[in-house]
Amino acid sequence: MWRDVPALLCAGLLAALIELLWAFGFGHQLFLGQSEPLAYAGVALTAIPAFVALVGLVLGQVIARPRLWKAWAAGSAILAAAVAFLLSDGRRIRGSALRPLAVIALAAARGYVAWFVLRQAARAKQQPTTRRWFALAAVGLGCALLAVDALVLVRSYPAFHAGLSVLALSSIALTGVVLATPQARRTSIGAALALMTMLALAPLMAVRLRAQPNANYVVERVAPWSGKLLALAARLERREQTQQTGAIVHVDSQSERVRGIDLRDRDVLLITVDALRADLLSAYGGQGVTPELDALAQESMVFLRAYTVAPHTSYALASLLTGKFLKPVFEMRGASADPPTLPDLLRRYGYRTAAFYPPAIFFVDGPRFEALRSRGFGFEYRKEMFASAADRVEQVRSYLAGADPKHPIFAWVHLFEPHEPYDPPPGTAREDSARARYEAEVAICDRAIGAMVRLFRAKRPGATVIVSADHGEEFGDHGGHYHGTTLFDEQVRVPLLWSSPGIVKHAVVDAPVELADVGTSVLSAAGVPREARMRGDDLGALLAGEKNAGPPFAFASVDDRHMVTDGQLKAVCVAREQHCQLFDLDRDPRELRNIAGDRPQDLARLRAALDGFLTSIPQVEALSVDDGVAFPAALTRARLGGPGAGPDVIPLLAHKRAAVRVAAARVLGELEIAAAATALDRLRTHDPDEQVRAEAAVAALLLGSQPAAPDVRVLLASEGSSEGLSLPRRAALALATLPDEAALTVLSELAHDEKANELDRLSAVKALAALGSKAAASELIDLLAHVRLRVPVAEALGEIGGRPAANALAKLLRDEPYQPARRAAARALQRLSDRRTAGLVTRFLGMETSIPDGVRILLELGLLDTPRASGASLSSESVRRGSWQCDETGCAPGADATIELPKAGMLRGSVRATFLVIGEIGSTLVIDDNTFTLKAREEQLSLLRDARAAQRFQVLPTSSVRLVALSVVPAQPEIPAPAPKPWQAQEQAQEQAQEQAVLKPDTQAEPVKSADQTP
C-alpha cells in the first residue's frame, strides 16, 4: 500500500498545481501584498496532496479487491441519494411526486458509474498500454468537474458543489492509483514521511491563512478545493460555538424586509467641510450659497436632522472615523486612546485608503488624540497639511492618477476654508460682515466640491459620495460666535448628503442621525464587519428606502452638557443639575422657547434616553479594565469577539492577577477553546483563588470535562454578582449542555428576570429547551406571557413537544395579536402534528394582518392539493383558465389568465382571498382591479370580497411573478393589541433620581475655550 504513496503524492501535487493556476488566473488581483498568495499556496500544497493521497490509498485497496467493488458502488449510491435529496429539498420540487423516483434513479446511476470506473481502473492498472490513456481521461474529468463546480450555479446548492469537488479530486487520485508502480523501500518510506508532514502542516497553514481576512475571503471565493475546506472549517467552528454557548439570534420582521445597501468593491469619497452650517444648503432652507452641493443633494439622500457628536473638530472627525462617541469615552479611566478606525477595517478587506486634511483638526484636547494623529487614523496614503480647497482637488487628481484600478478606494477630504478667521479672496464676499465672509469661504469650498466629485467619478464611475461637516458655526444666534460652546442647532446640526448612483434614491429624511453613524454605515454597505465597540447606527435601511428605519435618538455633548433629540424635540441637560431645557425644533427651529415646564412627559422620555445612552458607554468600554487596571490586550480582544484571539488567552491562565485568570477562564469557556481544557481542569482543582477555581470549573464543563460537573453544581447555590450574567446563571447554562435538571431553577429565574440582558434571557430559553423535560416545558409555557420572548419560546416548545406544550401553543395562537409570534406558534404546532393547526391558521387568514406563511402551511399540510371553493394549489390544471406558464415554483399568468374555484361548498358573506406568490422584489401583480407590489421574494396578497365574487379571479399577464396557491376563508375581525400600560410619572421620576445619584460624574467641567482657540 505504501509503495503507491509516491505516485499518489505526485497526483496530489498535480491537483494542487491545477487549483493554483485556476485561482491565480482568476483571482490574483484580489490578493494584497506577497504574504497572502504565499499563505494560500502553503494551504494548497499541503492540504490537497494529503487529501488526494489518502483518497488514493483507499481507492487503491478497493480496486485491488473486486469483492469490494459492489460495496463501494452501494456506498456511492447512498451518498448520491443523500446529495440528490438535499438538492431537491427546495420549495419548488420538495412536494413533487417524481422526487423519490428521481433520487433513486440518480443514486442507481451513480452506483453503476462507480462500479464501472473501478472495473476500468483495475483493467488499466493491469494493461500498460491503456494505463496512460485512463490516467489522462481521469485528469481531464477532474478538470471538467472543477470547471463545472466553479462556473455552474455559482453560490447555489452547496451539496451539489461539495459533491463535484470530491469527485474531481477522486478522479485525479485515480490517476495516481493507476500509474503507481512498485517503488524502492527507501522511496516509499520517504513518501510516507512526506505525507505525514503534509498532514501535520496543513492545519497550521490553514490557521495562518484564516488569520488574514482578505486572503481567507479570496481563497473561499476563487479556490475550488482549498476554499471549500476553509469554509467547512469555519462553519463547523461557528456551529460548535453556537451549540455550546446556546446563543440565539432573533431577527425581527423589519430586519428581514430591509437589508441595507450593497457597496461591496465600490469606491467611496467622503468630504467634510469645517464649520459648515446646515442651513446654508437649499435642502436645509438656504438660498444661493452652495449651488454644487444643492445639485448633489438632488441625487442624494438628504438627512435633515444630522448632528455632530461634539462641536469640536477633533472629537467630531475622530468619532466619524471610529464610530464611537469619543467625547464621553475619553472621560473614562483606562479607555483606549487608539480604537480601530474605518480605514483600518476597510484596508483589511482590500480597500485602498487616502486622506487629505490639515493638522489643525487635532487642536482641541490634542494629547487625547495623539495615537490617532500619529498614525493618521490608519490611512495608508495621507496629505496632512494646510492646503486650499482648489489645491485639494489637484491632490486628489494626483492620487487617483497613480491609484491601483484593481482595488476600491476610500478617500476622505477635509476642507478647512470656512473655519475662522474668515478671509476669502478680495471681492468674493457680498458685503463686509463676518457672516458674508464666512459664506464666501463656503462658496469656495462648494466649487471645489463640485470639481472634486466630477473628477472622482470620472476616474471611478459610480462612486459613492458622502458630504458632511464636523460641526456648524454660530453668528450670534444665541449670543455667541464660532463653535464649541453650545449644543444649539447652529453649532451641532450638520448637513449630511449620501449619493450612491443607481443604489440610493433621492429622498429627504428627518430621522435623527449622527456623524458616528457614517463610518459604521459605510462598513455595513461595504460588507466589512464592524469593530465590536463601534456605537454608530447602521443607516443602511434608511438608505435602502425604509422611511421608518432610522435611529430613535441622536446625542451630542460639549463640556459638561449633553443633548438628545428625537428629530422633533431636543433636550439639553447639564451635569449635576436637576432640570433640562426642552425645545420643539419643528415649531421653534431657532430654539428660543424652553417648553420643559409645558411638556414634562416628553422631557422625561428624552431624559431617560439620555440616561440610558450615558450609562451604556462605560458598560461597553469597561470591558477592557478592572478597577481601573487594564486587562491584557489579548484578553480584551477575545472578550470583544476578536477573530482568532482565543488561543492567545491561554497563557493568561497563569497570570499573577487573579482577576485576569478569572476573565481568561471565562472567555476560554465561552469561546470553546479546546486547547485550554487541560489547563482549565488543573486550575479548577489547584488554583489558590476560589473565584478562579469556580470560573475554571464552568469553562471546563463547557469544554466537555465531565469531572467538572459536581463543582459546577455547587456553584448554583453561590452568591452571584448583581452585574451582568452572574456565576450561578453561567453555571446553569453550562450544566444545560449535559443536560442536567439541576440547572432548571436557575435557568427559569434567568429567563423570567426582566432586568437581565435580553440575549442572556434568550440563552436561558435555549438552555431550557436543551433540557427537554416536562418541567422545562412547564417553565417555558409560563414565559409565553413575555412578548419579547414569545418567538424563541414557541420554537423551543415545538422542539420539546408534549400535550401541555401543544395546548399552550394553541392557546397562544388563538389570541396572538403579533405576526412573528403567530408564525412561530403555527410552525411549532405543525411540527408537533397538532390537528388544530389548520383551523387556527385558516382563522388568521381571514384577518387583514393575517399570519405569515399561512397559505404555505396549508399547502404543506396538503389541504390545498384538491381544489375546493376554499382554495387550491395553482399546480392543479382544473383551476386555471387561459394561458399560464408553470414550473416547479408556480404559474405565471399569460393572456386571458383566470382562476376559477369549484362552486361546490361555496362560502357565504364576506371572505378574504389570500394568494401565495413568488417573484422579484418590486415586481407588480394585478388581480382583477387590484395592483400589488411585492415587498418580499415570497409574499401573501389578500383581497376582501363577497363570497360570490371570490370564485373567479382575472390575473393580468406577467412573467416576473408566479402564483403558487390560493386560500379563501371567511373574513374575521382583527385581534386588538393589548392596551398600553399607564405611564407612572412618579415612579419614573424616582428611578431617574436614583440613577442620577449613582451615575453622577466625578470629573471637573472643562473651561470654555475662547473663539480663536477653537478649531
PDB file of N, CA, C and O in Angstrom, residues 543-566:
ATOM      1  N   LEU A 543     -31.133  54.184   3.866  1.00  0.00           N
ATOM      2  CA  LEU A 543     -30.590  54.395   2.531  1.00  0.00           C
ATOM      3  C   LEU A 543     -31.270  53.497   1.513  1.00  0.00           C
ATOM      4  O   LEU A 543     -31.353  53.844   0.331  1.00  0.00           O
ATOM      5  N   ALA A 544     -31.761  52.346   1.973  1.00  0.00           N
ATOM      6  CA  ALA A 544     -32.463  51.435   1.075  1.00  0.00           C
ATOM      7  C   ALA A 544     -33.909  51.851   0.834  1.00  0.00           C
ATOM      8  O   ALA A 544     -34.606  51.234   0.032  1.00  0.00           O
ATOM      9  N   GLY A 545     -34.368  52.888   1.540  1.00  0.00           N
ATOM     10  CA  GLY A 545     -35.704  53.411   1.296  1.00  0.00           C
ATOM     11  C   GLY A 545     -36.732  53.125   2.357  1.00  0.00           C
ATOM     12  O   GLY A 545     -37.904  53.476   2.187  1.00  0.00           O
ATOM     13  N   GLU A 546     -36.322  52.499   3.470  1.00  0.00           N
ATOM     14  CA  GLU A 546     -37.262  52.229   4.553  1.00  0.00           C
ATOM     15  C   GLU A 546     -37.383  53.493   5.399  1.00  0.00           C
ATOM     16  O   GLU A 546     -36.496  53.831   6.185  1.00  0.00           O
ATOM     17  N   LYS A 547     -38.477  54.200   5.286  1.00  0.00           N
ATOM     18  CA  LYS A 547     -38.608  55.517   5.905  1.00  0.00           C
ATOM     19  C   LYS A 547     -38.620  55.465   7.423  1.00  0.00           C
ATOM     20  O   LYS A 547     -38.186  56.399   8.078  1.00  0.00           O
ATOM     21  N   ASN A 548     -39.128  54.414   7.988  1.00  0.00           N
ATOM     22  CA  ASN A 548     -39.278  54.334   9.445  1.00  0.00           C
ATOM     23  C   ASN A 548     -38.187  53.514  10.113  1.00  0.00           C
ATOM     24  O   ASN A 548     -38.385  53.000  11.209  1.00  0.00           O
ATOM     25  N   ALA A 549     -37.054  53.377   9.447  1.00  0.00           N
ATOM     26  CA  ALA A 549     -35.995  52.516   9.974  1.00  0.00           C
ATOM     27  C   ALA A 549     -34.861  53.296  10.601  1.00  0.00           C
ATOM     28  O   ALA A 549     -33.813  52.728  10.886  1.00  0.00           O
ATOM     29  N   GLY A 550     -35.033  54.587  10.820  1.00  0.00           N
ATOM     30  CA  GLY A 550     -33.948  55.399  11.349  1.00  0.00           C
ATOM     31  C   GLY A 550     -33.755  55.235  12.840  1.00  0.00           C
ATOM     32  O   GLY A 550     -34.613  54.702  13.550  1.00  0.00           O
ATOM     33  N   PRO A 551     -32.612  55.701  13.360  1.00  0.00           N
ATOM     34  CA  PRO A 551     -32.373  55.656  14.808  1.00  0.00           C
ATOM     35  C   PRO A 551     -33.416  56.495  15.543  1.00  0.00           C
ATOM     36  O   PRO A 551     -33.897  57.501  15.009  1.00  0.00           O
ATOM     37  N   PRO A 552     -33.756  56.136  16.773  1.00  0.00           N
ATOM     38  CA  PRO A 552     -34.769  56.906  17.503  1.00  0.00           C
ATOM     39  C   PRO A 552     -34.238  58.211  18.077  1.00  0.00           C
ATOM     40  O   PRO A 552     -35.007  59.154  18.263  1.00  0.00           O
ATOM     41  N   PHE A 553     -32.927  58.275  18.363  1.00  0.00           N
ATOM     42  CA  PHE A 553     -32.368  59.453  19.011  1.00  0.00           C
ATOM     43  C   PHE A 553     -30.988  59.765  18.443  1.00  0.00           C
ATOM     44  O   PHE A 553     -30.315  58.892  17.886  1.00  0.00           O
ATOM     45  N   ALA A 554     -30.601  61.023  18.605  1.00  0.00           N
ATOM     46  CA  ALA A 554     -29.228  61.447  18.326  1.00  0.00           C
ATOM     47  C   ALA A 554     -28.707  62.164  19.564  1.00  0.00           C
ATOM     48  O   ALA A 554     -29.469  62.855  20.263  1.00  0.00           O
ATOM     49  N   PHE A 555     -27.408  62.015  19.824  1.00  0.00           N
ATOM     50  CA  PHE A 555     -26.798  62.559  21.038  1.00  0.00           C
ATOM     51  C   PHE A 555     -25.585  63.410  20.676  1.00  0.00           C
ATOM     52  O   PHE A 555     -24.928  63.193  19.654  1.00  0.00           O
ATOM     53  N   ALA A 556     -25.307  64.382  21.532  1.00  0.00           N
ATOM     54  CA  ALA A 556     -24.108  65.218  21.393  1.00  0.00           C
ATOM     55  C   ALA A 556     -23.727  65.729  22.771  1.00  0.00           C
ATOM     56  O   ALA A 556     -24.550  65.751  23.696  1.00  0.00           O
ATOM     57  N   SER A 557     -22.481  66.157  22.911  1.00  0.00           N
ATOM     58  CA  SER A 557     -22.018  66.662  24.200  1.00  0.00           C
ATOM     59  C   SER A 557     -20.937  67.697  23.996  1.00  0.00           C
ATOM     60  O   SER A 557     -20.220  67.698  22.992  1.00  0.00           O
ATOM     61  N   VAL A 558     -20.846  68.616  24.948  1.00  0.00           N
ATOM     62  CA  VAL A 558     -19.767  69.599  24.999  1.00  0.00           C
ATOM     63  C   VAL A 558     -19.587  69.996  26.460  1.00  0.00           C
ATOM     64  O   VAL A 558     -20.564  70.219  27.172  1.00  0.00           O
ATOM     65  N   ASP A 559     -18.341  70.042  26.887  1.00  0.00           N
ATOM     66  CA  ASP A 559     -18.050  70.333  28.279  1.00  0.00           C
ATOM     67  C   ASP A 559     -18.858  69.396  29.190  1.00  0.00           C
ATOM     68  O   ASP A 559     -18.771  68.192  29.046  1.00  0.00           O
ATOM     69  N   ASP A 560     -19.679  69.954  30.084  1.00  0.00           N
ATOM     70  CA  ASP A 560     -20.468  69.102  30.976  1.00  0.00           C
ATOM     71  C   ASP A 560     -21.934  69.074  30.569  1.00  0.00           C
ATOM     72  O   ASP A 560     -22.804  68.786  31.375  1.00  0.00           O
ATOM     73  N   ARG A 561     -22.207  69.359  29.302  1.00  0.00           N
ATOM     74  CA  ARG A 561     -23.578  69.383  28.794  1.00  0.00           C
ATOM     75  C   ARG A 561     -23.800  68.273  27.784  1.00  0.00           C
ATOM     76  O   ARG A 561     -22.903  67.918  27.027  1.00  0.00           O
ATOM     77  N   HIS A 562     -25.032  67.766  27.786  1.00  0.00           N
ATOM     78  CA  HIS A 562     -25.403  66.691  26.876  1.00  0.00           C
ATOM     79  C   HIS A 562     -26.720  67.027  26.204  1.00  0.00           C
ATOM     80  O   HIS A 562     -27.590  67.671  26.800  1.00  0.00           O
ATOM     81  N   MET A 563     -26.861  66.557  24.969  1.00  0.00           N
ATOM     82  CA  MET A 563     -28.051  66.814  24.171  1.00  0.00           C
ATOM     83  C   MET A 563     -28.611  65.497  23.652  1.00  0.00           C
ATOM     84  O   MET A 563     -27.862  64.579  23.312  1.00  0.00           O
ATOM     85  N   VAL A 564     -29.928  65.415  23.608  1.00  0.00           N
ATOM     86  CA  VAL A 564     -30.598  64.286  22.978  1.00  0.00           C
ATOM     87  C   VAL A 564     -31.782  64.831  22.201  1.00  0.00           C
ATOM     88  O   VAL A 564     -32.486  65.736  22.669  1.00  0.00           O
ATOM     89  N   THR A 565     -31.997  64.311  20.999  1.00  0.00           N
ATOM     90  CA  THR A 565     -33.137  64.727  20.192  1.00  0.00           C
ATOM     91  C   THR A 565     -33.734  63.531  19.485  1.00  0.00           C
ATOM     92  O   THR A 565     -33.024  62.581  19.130  1.00  0.00           O
ATOM     93  N   ASP A 566     -35.050  63.576  19.316  1.00  0.00           N
ATOM     94  CA  ASP A 566     -35.733  62.553  18.528  1.00  0.00           C
ATOM     95  C   ASP A 566     -36.072  63.058  17.136  1.00  0.00           C
ATOM     96  O   ASP A 566     -36.823  62.418  16.401  1.00  0.00           O
TER      97      ASP A 566
END
